[in-house]
PDB file of C-alpha atoms and ligand atoms in Angstrom:
ATOM      1  CA  UNK Z   1     109.943 -87.398  51.381  1.00 54.00           C
ATOM      2  CA  UNK Z   2     110.369 -84.811  48.685  1.00 53.00           C
ATOM      3  CA  UNK Z   3     114.145 -84.885  49.052  1.00 51.00           C
ATOM      4  CA  UNK Z   4     114.225 -88.637  48.614  1.00 55.00           C
ATOM      5  CA  UNK Z   5     112.193 -88.350  45.431  1.00 64.00           C
ATOM      6  CA  UNK Z   6     114.521 -85.645  44.141  1.00 78.00           C
ATOM      7  CA  UNK Z   7     111.735 -83.073  43.841  1.00 88.00           C
ATOM      8  CA  UNK Z   8     113.142 -79.591  43.214  1.00 96.00           C
ATOM      9  CA  UNK Z   9     109.921 -77.685  43.755  1.00 97.00           C
ATOM     10  CA  UNK Z  10     111.668 -74.759  45.487  1.00 97.00           C
ATOM     11  CA  UNK Z  11     114.088 -74.133  42.630  1.00 97.00           C
ATOM     12  CA  UNK Z  12     114.404 -70.429  41.878  1.00 96.00           C
ATOM     13  CA  UNK Z  13     113.094 -69.358  45.291  1.00 97.00           C
ATOM     14  CA  UNK Z  14     115.182 -67.479  47.815  1.00 98.00           C
ATOM     15  CA  UNK Z  15     114.450 -68.752  51.313  1.00 98.00           C
ATOM     16  CA  UNK Z  16     115.701 -67.118  54.506  1.00 98.00           C
ATOM     17  CA  UNK Z  17     115.573 -69.170  57.707  1.00 98.00           C
ATOM     18  CA  UNK Z  18     116.436 -67.998  61.211  1.00 98.00           C
ATOM     19  CA  UNK Z  19     117.411 -70.763  63.625  1.00 98.00           C
ATOM     20  CA  UNK Z  20     118.733 -71.255  67.130  1.00 98.00           C
ATOM     21  CA  UNK Z  21     118.297 -69.133  70.205  1.00 98.00           C
ATOM     22  CA  UNK Z  22     119.525 -65.630  70.844  1.00 98.00           C
ATOM     23  CA  UNK Z  23     121.822 -64.816  73.778  1.00 98.00           C
ATOM     24  CA  UNK Z  24     121.645 -61.497  75.549  1.00 98.00           C
ATOM     25  CA  UNK Z  25     124.890 -60.556  77.327  1.00 98.00           C
ATOM     26  CA  UNK Z  26     125.000 -59.418  80.927  1.00 98.00           C
ATOM     27  CA  UNK Z  27     128.759 -59.011  81.095  1.00 98.00           C
ATOM     28  CA  UNK Z  28     131.748 -60.450  79.158  1.00 98.00           C
ATOM     29  CA  UNK Z  29     131.194 -63.938  80.588  1.00 98.00           C
ATOM     30  CA  UNK Z  30     127.410 -64.308  81.031  1.00 98.00           C
ATOM     31  CA  UNK Z  31     124.239 -64.186  78.998  1.00 98.00           C
ATOM     32  CA  UNK Z  32     120.496 -64.795  79.190  1.00 98.00           C
ATOM     33  CA  UNK Z  33     119.565 -67.514  76.747  1.00 97.00           C
ATOM     34  CA  UNK Z  34     116.985 -70.180  75.998  1.00 96.00           C
ATOM     35  CA  UNK Z  35     116.917 -73.878  75.215  1.00 94.00           C
ATOM     36  CA  UNK Z  36     116.482 -73.718  71.442  1.00 95.00           C
ATOM     37  CA  UNK Z  37     119.067 -75.970  69.761  1.00 96.00           C
ATOM     38  CA  UNK Z  38     118.373 -74.799  66.228  1.00 97.00           C
ATOM     39  CA  UNK Z  39     117.491 -78.320  65.049  1.00 97.00           C
ATOM     40  CA  UNK Z  40     114.088 -77.516  63.551  1.00 97.00           C
ATOM     41  CA  UNK Z  41     115.304 -74.365  61.799  1.00 98.00           C
ATOM     42  CA  UNK Z  42     118.392 -76.099  60.431  1.00 98.00           C
ATOM     43  CA  UNK Z  43     116.208 -78.983  59.226  1.00 98.00           C
ATOM     44  CA  UNK Z  44     114.066 -76.463  57.320  1.00 98.00           C
ATOM     45  CA  UNK Z  45     117.140 -74.828  55.784  1.00 98.00           C
ATOM     46  CA  UNK Z  46     118.522 -78.236  54.757  1.00 98.00           C
ATOM     47  CA  UNK Z  47     115.201 -79.411  53.343  1.00 98.00           C
ATOM     48  CA  UNK Z  48     114.709 -76.171  51.389  1.00 98.00           C
ATOM     49  CA  UNK Z  49     118.214 -76.520  49.951  1.00 98.00           C
ATOM     50  CA  UNK Z  50     117.542 -80.143  48.989  1.00 98.00           C
ATOM     51  CA  UNK Z  51     114.407 -78.987  47.139  1.00 98.00           C
ATOM     52  CA  UNK Z  52     116.378 -76.471  45.095  1.00 98.00           C
ATOM     53  CA  UNK Z  53     115.993 -73.197  47.018  1.00 98.00           C
ATOM     54  CA  UNK Z  54     118.758 -70.673  47.458  1.00 98.00           C
ATOM     55  CA  UNK Z  55     118.972 -70.615  51.254  1.00 98.00           C
ATOM     56  CA  UNK Z  56     120.290 -68.018  53.681  1.00 98.00           C
ATOM     57  CA  UNK Z  57     120.510 -69.337  57.231  1.00 98.00           C
ATOM     58  CA  UNK Z  58     120.670 -66.776  60.010  1.00 98.00           C
ATOM     59  CA  UNK Z  59     122.239 -68.845  62.735  1.00 98.00           C
ATOM     60  CA  UNK Z  60     121.940 -67.871  66.390  1.00 98.00           C
ATOM     61  CA  UNK Z  61     124.148 -70.001  68.633  1.00 98.00           C
ATOM     62  CA  UNK Z  62     123.387 -73.320  66.965  1.00 98.00           C
ATOM     63  CA  UNK Z  63     123.964 -76.515  68.920  1.00 97.00           C
ATOM     64  CA  UNK Z  64     123.859 -78.566  65.740  1.00 97.00           C
ATOM     65  CA  UNK Z  65     126.174 -78.754  62.727  1.00 97.00           C
ATOM     66  CA  UNK Z  66     125.808 -76.198  59.938  1.00 97.00           C
ATOM     67  CA  UNK Z  67     123.824 -77.441  56.961  1.00 97.00           C
ATOM     68  CA  UNK Z  68     125.717 -77.661  53.679  1.00 96.00           C
ATOM     69  CA  UNK Z  69     125.046 -75.462  50.696  1.00 97.00           C
ATOM     70  CA  UNK Z  70     123.528 -72.519  52.594  1.00 98.00           C
ATOM     71  CA  UNK Z  71     124.778 -68.972  52.958  1.00 98.00           C
ATOM     72  CA  UNK Z  72     125.251 -68.819  56.739  1.00 98.00           C
ATOM     73  CA  UNK Z  73     125.174 -65.548  58.664  1.00 98.00           C
ATOM     74  CA  UNK Z  74     126.042 -65.880  62.327  1.00 98.00           C
ATOM     75  CA  UNK Z  75     124.392 -63.717  64.951  1.00 98.00           C
ATOM     76  CA  UNK Z  76     124.104 -63.888  68.702  1.00 98.00           C
ATOM     77  CA  UNK Z  77     121.700 -61.282  70.106  1.00 98.00           C
ATOM     78  CA  UNK Z  78     118.144 -60.411  69.087  1.00 98.00           C
ATOM     79  CA  UNK Z  79     119.307 -57.029  67.755  1.00 98.00           C
ATOM     80  CA  UNK Z  80     121.950 -58.722  65.574  1.00 98.00           C
ATOM     81  CA  UNK Z  81     119.356 -61.202  64.331  1.00 98.00           C
ATOM     82  CA  UNK Z  82     117.012 -58.324  63.517  1.00 98.00           C
ATOM     83  CA  UNK Z  83     119.663 -56.575  61.403  1.00 98.00           C
ATOM     84  CA  UNK Z  84     120.590 -59.772  59.571  1.00 98.00           C
ATOM     85  CA  UNK Z  85     117.057 -60.934  58.822  1.00 98.00           C
ATOM     86  CA  UNK Z  86     115.777 -57.480  57.866  1.00 97.00           C
ATOM     87  CA  UNK Z  87     118.620 -57.208  55.379  1.00 97.00           C
ATOM     88  CA  UNK Z  88     118.173 -60.737  53.976  1.00 98.00           C
ATOM     89  CA  UNK Z  89     114.357 -60.429  53.816  1.00 97.00           C
ATOM     90  CA  UNK Z  90     114.583 -57.662  51.205  1.00 96.00           C
ATOM     91  CA  UNK Z  91     115.637 -60.215  48.595  1.00 94.00           C
ATOM     92  CA  UNK Z  92     113.628 -63.170  49.901  1.00 98.00           C
ATOM     93  CA  UNK Z  93     110.601 -64.996  48.547  1.00 98.00           C
ATOM     94  CA  UNK Z  94     110.107 -66.824  51.844  1.00 98.00           C
ATOM     95  CA  UNK Z  95     111.208 -65.931  55.392  1.00 98.00           C
ATOM     96  CA  UNK Z  96     110.936 -68.580  58.104  1.00 98.00           C
ATOM     97  CA  UNK Z  97     111.371 -67.268  61.652  1.00 98.00           C
ATOM     98  CA  UNK Z  98     112.204 -70.466  63.499  1.00 98.00           C
ATOM     99  CA  UNK Z  99     114.673 -68.832  65.898  1.00 98.00           C
ATOM    100  CA  UNK Z 100     113.797 -68.402  69.554  1.00 98.00           C
ATOM    101  CA  UNK Z 101     114.325 -64.687  70.011  1.00 98.00           C
ATOM    102  CA  UNK Z 102     114.777 -63.303  73.528  1.00 98.00           C
ATOM    103  CA  UNK Z 103     111.850 -61.061  74.410  1.00 98.00           C
ATOM    104  CA  UNK Z 104     114.030 -59.032  76.805  1.00 98.00           C
ATOM    105  CA  UNK Z 105     117.675 -58.092  77.171  1.00 98.00           C
ATOM    106  CA  UNK Z 106     119.585 -56.684  80.139  1.00 98.00           C
ATOM    107  CA  UNK Z 107     119.154 -52.910  80.296  1.00 98.00           C
ATOM    108  CA  UNK Z 108     122.886 -52.497  80.895  1.00 97.00           C
ATOM    109  CA  UNK Z 109     125.755 -54.668  79.755  1.00 97.00           C
ATOM    110  CA  UNK Z 110     128.683 -54.478  82.153  1.00 97.00           C
ATOM    111  CA  UNK Z 111     132.111 -54.055  80.519  1.00 98.00           C
ATOM    112  CA  UNK Z 112     133.695 -56.019  83.360  1.00 98.00           C
ATOM    113  CA  UNK Z 113     132.598 -59.213  85.070  1.00 97.00           C
ATOM    114  CA  UNK Z 114     129.842 -58.536  87.607  1.00 95.00           C
ATOM    115  CA  UNK Z 115     131.118 -59.257  91.116  1.00 95.00           C
ATOM    116  CA  UNK Z 116     129.231 -60.517  94.130  1.00 93.00           C
ATOM    117  CA  UNK Z 117     129.177 -58.360  97.171  1.00 91.00           C
ATOM    118  CA  UNK Z 118     129.785 -60.171 100.480  1.00 90.00           C
ATOM    119  CA  UNK Z 119     126.720 -58.487 101.944  1.00 93.00           C
ATOM    120  CA  UNK Z 120     124.212 -59.047  99.135  1.00 93.00           C
ATOM    121  CA  UNK Z 121     121.574 -61.758  99.362  1.00 94.00           C
ATOM    122  CA  UNK Z 122     120.423 -61.651  95.739  1.00 95.00           C
ATOM    123  CA  UNK Z 123     120.491 -59.723  92.520  1.00 94.00           C
ATOM    124  CA  UNK Z 124     117.711 -58.026  90.597  1.00 95.00           C
ATOM    125  CA  UNK Z 125     118.254 -57.608  86.877  1.00 96.00           C
ATOM    126  CA  UNK Z 126     116.605 -54.858  84.906  1.00 98.00           C
ATOM    127  CA  UNK Z 127     115.504 -56.021  81.464  1.00 98.00           C
ATOM    128  CA  UNK Z 128     114.196 -54.053  78.503  1.00 98.00           C
ATOM    129  CA  UNK Z 129     112.031 -55.337  75.659  1.00 98.00           C
ATOM    130  CA  UNK Z 130     113.606 -56.474  72.428  1.00 98.00           C
ATOM    131  CA  UNK Z 131     111.843 -55.527  69.202  1.00 98.00           C
ATOM    132  CA  UNK Z 132     109.389 -58.095  67.856  1.00 98.00           C
ATOM    133  CA  UNK Z 133     111.241 -58.932  64.658  1.00 98.00           C
ATOM    134  CA  UNK Z 134     108.525 -61.080  63.073  1.00 98.00           C
ATOM    135  CA  UNK Z 135     105.818 -58.502  63.792  1.00 98.00           C
ATOM    136  CA  UNK Z 136     108.084 -55.839  62.313  1.00 98.00           C
ATOM    137  CA  UNK Z 137     108.375 -57.822  59.076  1.00 98.00           C
ATOM    138  CA  UNK Z 138     104.696 -58.796  59.130  1.00 97.00           C
ATOM    139  CA  UNK Z 139     103.412 -55.274  59.573  1.00 96.00           C
ATOM    140  CA  UNK Z 140     105.680 -53.745  56.951  1.00 95.00           C
ATOM    141  CA  UNK Z 141     104.594 -54.165  53.329  1.00 92.00           C
ATOM    142  CA  UNK Z 142     105.900 -57.589  52.284  1.00 91.00           C
ATOM    143  CA  UNK Z 143     104.180 -58.325  49.001  1.00 90.00           C
ATOM    144  CA  UNK Z 144     105.930 -61.192  47.323  1.00 92.00           C
ATOM    145  CA  UNK Z 145     107.492 -62.466  50.548  1.00 97.00           C
ATOM    146  CA  UNK Z 146     105.760 -65.299  52.330  1.00 98.00           C
ATOM    147  CA  UNK Z 147     106.282 -64.905  56.057  1.00 98.00           C
ATOM    148  CA  UNK Z 148     106.312 -68.024  58.235  1.00 98.00           C
ATOM    149  CA  UNK Z 149     106.409 -67.594  62.011  1.00 98.00           C
ATOM    150  CA  UNK Z 150     106.672 -70.089  64.828  1.00 98.00           C
ATOM    151  CA  UNK Z 151     104.962 -70.127  68.193  1.00 96.00           C
ATOM    152  CA  UNK Z 152     106.397 -71.883  71.217  1.00 92.00           C
ATOM    153  CA  UNK Z 153     103.655 -72.577  73.752  1.00 93.00           C
ATOM    154  CA  UNK Z 154     103.482 -74.669  76.918  1.00 94.00           C
ATOM    155  CA  UNK Z 155      99.646 -74.800  76.870  1.00 94.00           C
ATOM    156  CA  UNK Z 156      98.588 -78.454  77.399  1.00 94.00           C
ATOM    157  CA  UNK Z 157      95.024 -78.167  76.047  1.00 94.00           C
ATOM    158  CA  UNK Z 158      94.765 -78.570  72.236  1.00 93.00           C
ATOM    159  CA  UNK Z 159      91.976 -76.038  71.670  1.00 95.00           C
ATOM    160  CA  UNK Z 160      93.600 -73.461  73.930  1.00 96.00           C
ATOM    161  CA  UNK Z 161      96.916 -74.058  72.135  1.00 96.00           C
ATOM    162  CA  UNK Z 162      95.245 -73.369  68.788  1.00 96.00           C
ATOM    163  CA  UNK Z 163      93.617 -70.225  70.142  1.00 97.00           C
ATOM    164  CA  UNK Z 164      97.016 -68.942  71.280  1.00 97.00           C
ATOM    165  CA  UNK Z 165      98.443 -69.742  67.848  1.00 97.00           C
ATOM    166  CA  UNK Z 166      95.641 -67.955  66.024  1.00 98.00           C
ATOM    167  CA  UNK Z 167      96.040 -64.864  68.174  1.00 98.00           C
ATOM    168  CA  UNK Z 168      99.799 -64.908  67.676  1.00 97.00           C
ATOM    169  CA  UNK Z 169      99.551 -65.222  63.884  1.00 98.00           C
ATOM    170  CA  UNK Z 170      97.178 -62.293  63.790  1.00 97.00           C
ATOM    171  CA  UNK Z 171      99.331 -60.158  66.079  1.00 97.00           C
ATOM    172  CA  UNK Z 172     102.438 -60.816  63.988  1.00 97.00           C
ATOM    173  CA  UNK Z 173     100.941 -60.443  60.524  1.00 97.00           C
ATOM    174  CA  UNK Z 174     102.547 -63.757  59.482  1.00 98.00           C
ATOM    175  CA  UNK Z 175     101.119 -65.635  56.492  1.00 97.00           C
ATOM    176  CA  UNK Z 176     101.621 -68.955  58.262  1.00 98.00           C
ATOM    177  CA  UNK Z 177     102.284 -69.764  61.894  1.00 98.00           C
ATOM    178  CA  UNK Z 178     103.784 -73.060  63.002  1.00 98.00           C
ATOM    179  CA  UNK Z 179     102.560 -73.838  66.505  1.00 97.00           C
ATOM    180  CA  UNK Z 180     104.937 -75.883  68.554  1.00 93.00           C
ATOM    181  CA  UNK Z 181     104.216 -77.232  72.022  1.00 90.00           C
ATOM    182  CA  UNK Z 182     107.274 -76.925  74.230  1.00 89.00           C
ATOM    183  CA  UNK Z 183     108.038 -77.972  77.770  1.00 87.00           C
ATOM    184  CA  UNK Z 184     110.653 -79.427  80.077  1.00 87.00           C
ATOM    185  CA  UNK Z 185     110.718 -82.570  77.960  1.00 86.00           C
ATOM    186  CA  UNK Z 186     109.248 -81.438  74.643  1.00 85.00           C
ATOM    187  CA  UNK Z 187     110.356 -79.398  71.677  1.00 85.00           C
ATOM    188  CA  UNK Z 188     113.975 -78.612  72.468  1.00 83.00           C
ATOM    189  CA  UNK Z 189     117.042 -80.556  71.378  1.00 82.00           C
ATOM    190  CA  UNK Z 190     114.917 -83.608  70.522  1.00 89.00           C
ATOM    191  CA  UNK Z 191     114.907 -85.156  67.048  1.00 90.00           C
ATOM    192  CA  UNK Z 192     111.118 -85.337  66.867  1.00 92.00           C
ATOM    193  CA  UNK Z 193     108.519 -82.626  66.681  1.00 92.00           C
ATOM    194  CA  UNK Z 194     104.752 -82.207  66.364  1.00 93.00           C
ATOM    195  CA  UNK Z 195     103.278 -78.991  64.992  1.00 95.00           C
ATOM    196  CA  UNK Z 196     100.065 -77.432  63.744  1.00 97.00           C
ATOM    197  CA  UNK Z 197     100.314 -74.895  60.923  1.00 98.00           C
ATOM    198  CA  UNK Z 198      97.766 -72.064  60.976  1.00 98.00           C
ATOM    199  CA  UNK Z 199      96.862 -69.990  57.929  1.00 97.00           C
ATOM    200  CA  UNK Z 200      95.672 -66.431  57.345  1.00 95.00           C
ATOM    201  CA  UNK Z 201      92.045 -67.185  58.199  1.00 96.00           C
ATOM    202  CA  UNK Z 202      93.008 -68.982  61.377  1.00 96.00           C
ATOM    203  CA  UNK Z 203      92.395 -72.308  59.638  1.00 97.00           C
ATOM    204  CA  UNK Z 204      94.498 -75.394  60.282  1.00 97.00           C
ATOM    205  CA  UNK Z 205      96.509 -75.769  57.079  1.00 97.00           C
ATOM    206  CA  UNK Z 206      98.254 -78.942  58.149  1.00 97.00           C
ATOM    207  CA  UNK Z 207      99.353 -80.987  61.131  1.00 96.00           C
ATOM    208  CA  UNK Z 208     102.780 -82.583  61.046  1.00 96.00           C
ATOM    209  CA  UNK Z 209     104.672 -84.886  63.357  1.00 95.00           C
ATOM    210  CA  UNK Z 210     107.749 -87.044  63.103  1.00 96.00           C
ATOM    211  CA  UNK Z 211     111.414 -86.253  62.742  1.00 96.00           C
ATOM    212  CA  UNK Z 212     112.315 -82.576  62.477  1.00 96.00           C
ATOM    213  CA  UNK Z 213     113.370 -83.313  58.876  1.00 97.00           C
ATOM    214  CA  UNK Z 214     109.979 -84.740  58.000  1.00 97.00           C
ATOM    215  CA  UNK Z 215     108.206 -81.842  59.755  1.00 97.00           C
ATOM    216  CA  UNK Z 216     110.440 -79.461  57.764  1.00 98.00           C
ATOM    217  CA  UNK Z 217     109.315 -81.043  54.488  1.00 98.00           C
ATOM    218  CA  UNK Z 218     105.643 -80.894  55.516  1.00 98.00           C
ATOM    219  CA  UNK Z 219     105.983 -77.164  56.301  1.00 98.00           C
ATOM    220  CA  UNK Z 220     107.711 -76.612  52.943  1.00 98.00           C
ATOM    221  CA  UNK Z 221     104.883 -78.469  51.163  1.00 98.00           C
ATOM    222  CA  UNK Z 222     102.543 -75.738  52.434  1.00 97.00           C
ATOM    223  CA  UNK Z 223     105.022 -73.038  51.397  1.00 97.00           C
ATOM    224  CA  UNK Z 224     105.185 -74.521  47.883  1.00 96.00           C
ATOM    225  CA  UNK Z 225     101.406 -74.641  47.542  1.00 94.00           C
ATOM    226  CA  UNK Z 226     101.104 -71.020  48.696  1.00 92.00           C
ATOM    227  CA  UNK Z 227     104.038 -69.835  46.614  1.00 84.00           C
ATOM    228  CA  UNK Z 228     102.457 -71.265  43.475  1.00 69.00           C
ATOM    229  CA  UNK Z 229      98.916 -70.053  44.206  1.00 63.00           C
ATOM    230  CA  UNK Z 230      99.994 -66.518  45.155  1.00 55.00           C
ATOM    231  CA  UNK Z 231     102.751 -66.314  42.520  1.00 49.00           C
ATOM    232  CA  UNK Z 232     105.412 -65.294  45.034  1.00 51.00           C
TER     233      UNK Z 232
HETATM  234  N1  CTP G   1     109.850 -63.417  67.575  1.00 73.16           N
HETATM  235  C1  CTP G   1     110.479 -62.327  67.025  1.00 73.16           C
HETATM  236  N2  CTP G   1     110.970 -61.347  67.841  1.00 73.16           N
HETATM  237  C2  CTP G   1     110.827 -61.418  69.169  1.00 73.16           C
HETATM  238  C3  CTP G   1     110.167 -62.532  69.749  1.00 73.16           C
HETATM  239  C4  CTP G   1     109.690 -63.526  68.916  1.00 73.16           C
HETATM  240  O1  CTP G   1     110.594 -62.239  65.799  1.00 73.16           O
HETATM  241  N3  CTP G   1     111.308 -60.441  69.935  1.00 73.16           N
HETATM  242  C5  CTP G   1     109.296 -64.435  66.657  1.00 73.16           C
HETATM  243  C6  CTP G   1     109.843 -65.843  66.833  1.00 73.16           C
HETATM  244  O2  CTP G   1     110.954 -66.055  65.980  1.00 73.16           O
HETATM  245  C7  CTP G   1     108.651 -66.690  66.403  1.00 73.16           C
HETATM  246  C8  CTP G   1     107.459 -65.849  66.792  1.00 73.16           C
HETATM  247  O3  CTP G   1     107.930 -64.504  66.907  1.00 73.16           O
HETATM  248  O4  CTP G   1     108.622 -66.879  65.005  1.00 73.16           O
HETATM  249  C9  CTP G   1     106.754 -66.245  68.057  1.00 73.16           C
HETATM  250  O5  CTP G   1     107.664 -66.306  69.130  1.00 73.16           O
HETATM  251  P1  CTP G   1     107.100 -66.679  70.572  1.00 73.16           P
HETATM  252  O6  CTP G   1     108.195 -66.528  71.574  1.00 73.16           O
HETATM  253  O7  CTP G   1     106.352 -67.963  70.481  1.00 73.16           O
HETATM  254  O8  CTP G   1     105.979 -65.541  70.764  1.00 73.16           O
HETATM  255  P2  CTP G   1     106.007 -64.092  71.382  1.00 73.16           P
HETATM  256  O9  CTP G   1     105.296 -63.210  70.417  1.00 73.16           O
HETATM  257  O10 CTP G   1     107.379 -63.673  71.773  1.00 73.16           O
HETATM  258  O11 CTP G   1     105.072 -64.222  72.645  1.00 73.16           O
HETATM  259  P3  CTP G   1     105.332 -64.932  74.080  1.00 73.16           P
HETATM  260  O12 CTP G   1     106.787 -65.347  74.132  1.00 73.16           O
HETATM  261  O13 CTP G   1     104.975 -63.869  75.059  1.00 73.16           O
HETATM  262  O14 CTP G   1     104.404 -66.132  74.065  1.00 73.16           O
HETATM  263 CA1   CA G   2     108.765 -64.940  73.075  1.00 73.16          CA
END
């Protein structure tokens, strides 16, 4: 591991990482959320710090401890995350969007706790789309900022998974896309991960598996090679 060897190959780079899962409130006591623990994003922030980067962590409802040595900005909803990352990205050399951002939020947030009605048999929620934050960054001019997205997919077939990843990278305008298979028993809250990293031509840049820390270092190895070849 780079950290173990004391390599400081990210020294002088400003790295912004989003981690965790957003929560979209319904009322003062309820939200729509997702199962992201923040482990992989926090591991990337920690690894980048260990390799000498100046790290800003945009933390959405983490279920893991804060990493040391990072500037931490706490957010909860997708809109808050958008504000925080858009602001931090202006000064960043690398932006890693590891957070699981809610695609939709409740159209209305009730100021008081929603009450059941004795006669109702169910409840239909109206949701509206959240902005696609990564696509927003990817489609704006971002010369000098390497943009790394993630993709969470349940697709079991390897080729089909790659095809989804390639399409997603293209749609988002990300420089790299880390494809992550997720499921009832995979991806979330575990200490291990397996990913495929896709580059700008849809090529497989690297495959990584192991602890989330070791996967973090493998992703950063690609970032370092791109940062030095494109003079970020
Ligand atoms: N993302 C984002 N803003 C959103 C939704 C996702 O910035 N509103 C980012 C995530 O942080 C991740 C990437 O986009 O880096 C892919 O997220 P994912 O949920 O896998 O893809 P989506 O584009 O939302 O497509 P879908 O959920 O329909 O598969
Ligand atoms: Ca999504």
